[in-house]
Amino acid sequence: MTSVARSALRLNAKDGKPARWGRTRSRTLVNALPSPTSALESASQVTAAKVTSVQLTQQALDAIAEHEDLGAFLHVNADVAINHARQIDERSESDDSAEDRPLLGVPIAVKDNLCTSDMPTTAGSKVLENYTPPYDATAVQNLRKAGAVIVGKTNLDEFGMGSTNEASAYHVVRNPWATDRVPGGSSGGSAAAVAANLVAAAIGTDTGGSIRQPASFCGIVGFKPTYGLVSRYGLISYASSLDTVGCLARSVDDAEAVLMAMAGGDASDATSSYHRDDANNTGGGDMESTRFALVGAALGEGVDSGVSAAVRAAAATLESLGATCDGDVDVPNFEDALPAYYAIACSEASSNLSRFDGARYGPRASVEKGASLQSMYDETRGSNLGEEVKRRILMGTYALSSGYYDACYKRAQQVRTLVRRGLDEALEGRTCLLLPAAPTVAYKLGEKTDDPLAMYAGDLMTVPASLAGLPAVVIPCGMADAGDGTMMPVGLQLIGKSFSERELARVAKALEKAIAFKGL
Amino acid sequence: MSSDGTYGEYEVVCGIEAHVQLKTKTKAFCPCPNEYGAAPNTLVCPVCLGHPGTLPVPNAEAVRLAALAGMAFDGSIRSVAHWDRKQYFYADLPKGYQITQFYEPIVEGGTLEVQMPEANGGSVKHVGIERAHLEEDAGKLTYDGDADALVDFNRAGVPLLEIVSKPDIRTPAEASQYAQELRRLVRALGVSDGNLNEGSMRCDVNVSLRKQSTEAFGTKVEVKNLNSFSSIARAVHHEAERQLALLEAGDGDAIQQETRLWDEANGVTRSARSKEGAADYRYFPEPDLPPTRIDIDAVRADLARRFEEDHTSSHDRRLPFVELPSETRRRIQSPPLNLTADTALTLCENPFGLLTFLDSTVAHLNGNEGVIRAACNYVLGDIMGHFNSSKTGESGLTVEIFAAILTLSESEELISGKTAKELLKAALAGGDVGNDEKELRQYVEDNNLAQVSDPDQITAWCREVVDANPNQLEQYRGGKTKLKGFFVGGVLKKGNANPKMIDSILVPMLDG
Ligand SMILES: [Zn+2]
């Protein structure tokens, strides 16, 4: 097994900062690969035997190796991937129909918080260093069933907790558009891999914006589904009631296809939904019947002017396509979502991460013979969990403590209900709501590391849909000045009603075509 | 302790928290088998080992069994089961939290009817049930000689029903009897094995003292590690004595709300090492589990199927498909069985299936009071004796043959009681005495076992014996009536005479 993690940039363990930011390097990715064909197109070529899966997979592996400095991957298993690709190439005619295997032979990268039985799964944490799960996540299983070849595991903020990928315990990820900038997080590795053309599509997870914000920062499509559309079984939990599995790709078509390949009710996840068919059956609407509004609160103060301009321009484009625009609407309780999100997510995280105690798997701190069990826990967790993770565990533990439960956790749940109601109201009679995916474009590495609150504030645009469990898709809608003359991509976010993924995809595709954003 | 169960001017206030492992095929939240005694860590999977990314899926069977238990003690059953997490770190707890039902237990309220043995007054006591909730068991820790702890996760995730009584228990005997009744109940329902020694039932008692005829509770102490019903009674008694001594010494403040462990060998409770500060379990709703809907009608239908084979009488019941132990006791203490309270306590557990056997026999016999009493006596005597001493727990006795023996001995007096016992013994041991009444009659005839009931023949034998023993006759008539046995023995040596007829013929003859 080759692991690109070993040679790549590492965090300075002491202060959690990337060790080599200062290095002079080219600011944009030169020699970006010629855009490989889309995932769907690749699959049809494999199905028609015009190209082999081994060829596609080798191409992806070469690209990954060539762009190792991006830090997008934590594990790459070339042997396993090529073997799998070969099996697909050697399939018999009767094995499958293209319909059953829409991703036949397509190399896909998977975020490293989704369990894979043939590759390590660390969730970007030292507490799971060298851990290989005994099973595949349902989403991964479904991808394999659809014919996808898993080429590697992408980098992320530890346990998905972060907005820049700087909180990975292994190394940072660089934004392919400007390598001194963050790719966003927590699915930063997946976003960078797709944006840099290493793979056509990558799996991400989104708890409070972890697919949408990096998609926005990297100028690609990010699709976060309705909560429950894709099984969470095998997704290493951050916040159970918010976690979703989705997709990052360079086109809405690809993102939708990969998402639907993973979707479906799962007996192993009691919170999964059997609504996939509903999600499939919608999408028949046309532009004349499409009605949308802009979220006013997400376009005012605190939002970069370049970002709001690009989003407003996209709204005008959508209107010009025949859709009806209701202008800016007030979404009740929209701004209350952020504190409620952090209270709930941290509470659930503090509980979900209790299992990482060094007793059954993962590294165990060596303590003196006869030392207490507690001291083993303290050592193992103290030395193997990162600062951001510890911060959120502490916040969550506090929020759930007796005496604070009602004021923190319970109140946050009440706010969550209000946020959901507010979005439902705003979506009443409309196809979708438009807003930015993030208030800024990608900022520089290290810029917000020491200011967690500033970083949390960046999630303002994404957490409402998470709290409400609604689907949202992000597409690149233009470029904006990052403040120093660097032009960086802006992501447009479309929030739809529960299980309206097809409908959202339809609108997003029309916009995508009209905007004709030029990726790397 | 006084004979009425009071301690000085105080009375015991005791509640019991019982953990009962539910008898499901699989664990509470994963597909692993729910079995006792397998090699360590062989009944485990990623879910019950708490591997990253795994999720719980509630076992519908466990929910049904909990609902059934709740119906049996007449609690109100929630139509939707909610789940919570109880959080603490321990080596036997794979996820760092236990899935339980803290905020909304599946069962609330109810009572358990406890029959006290005759030695403890023989009254019927109703102990209130506070709540019963589902949760998952933890793994099991063992320590090897080197002070290393070993964990067996086979038990991790086994479904538990925690049944919490109201503080209605007033004596050590009541505590023990409550626990026994609870076990009878869960066994009768098929909800649990209820084995204290295997840990499928575990009881913790909360004990406090309060001045008699006052309302306020004293400081309660929890006592754990109770491995038998007698240790429950002993622990309550010891804890009450300990608290009484402190109270009477004016040192009531020394009674702390704490957990104590019962030391069986020394018969004392000891303070468990206290945790730093009060435990805060940080309960919150389990986000991995949406509420589980419970369709009570479906539960009832399912249970009716489960208990299909149960054909005992249609006595007035709480549950149409199964007779509860308290209902069994009421029934068998009434006609036609008319058993005593103690006997009813023994038989209501249906040991070795003997109550079912007795019920079937009575149904088969259609007999009178005397025959039924004889049937009861045989079941509680010879037949239970056979099972108690038998290693295999088997017997060759069928309802048909037992009824036939009773018919031949009690109704027809064709065979003597002694012969009946011998036939019974032979049948229990698997000997061939025939398969039905007809064959039994043939067997009796072939082996010349019938007793003589011809009055003329018996009169003649009696006359011979009386005439042959003039000295003994004189002593008898002089008041030494015990000699009757001597004469009866003499008659029986002449032939297999009906003992009752000997009595009725011989006594007037002796009396002259
Ligand atoms: Zn299991």
Tab-separated table of C-alpha atoms and ligand atoms in Angstrom, chain B residues 27 30-32 43-49 156, ligand 1:
chain	number	residue	atom	x	y	z
B	27	LYS	CA	-29.196	-8.426	21.300
B	30	CYS	CA	-27.492	-5.532	16.851
B	31	PRO	CA	-27.978	-8.976	15.302
B	32	CYS	CA	-25.619	-10.854	17.668
B	43	LEU	CA	-20.951	-13.132	20.317
B	44	VAL	CA	-19.856	-9.697	19.194
B	45	CYS	CA	-20.035	-7.495	16.114
B	46	PRO	CA	-18.918	-3.974	15.197
B	47	VAL	CA	-22.142	-2.537	16.635
B	48	CYS	CA	-21.958	-4.038	20.128
B	49	LEU	CA	-18.206	-3.413	20.253
B	156	ALA	CA	-22.707	-6.023	25.911
C	1	ZN	ZN	-23.347	-7.279	18.145
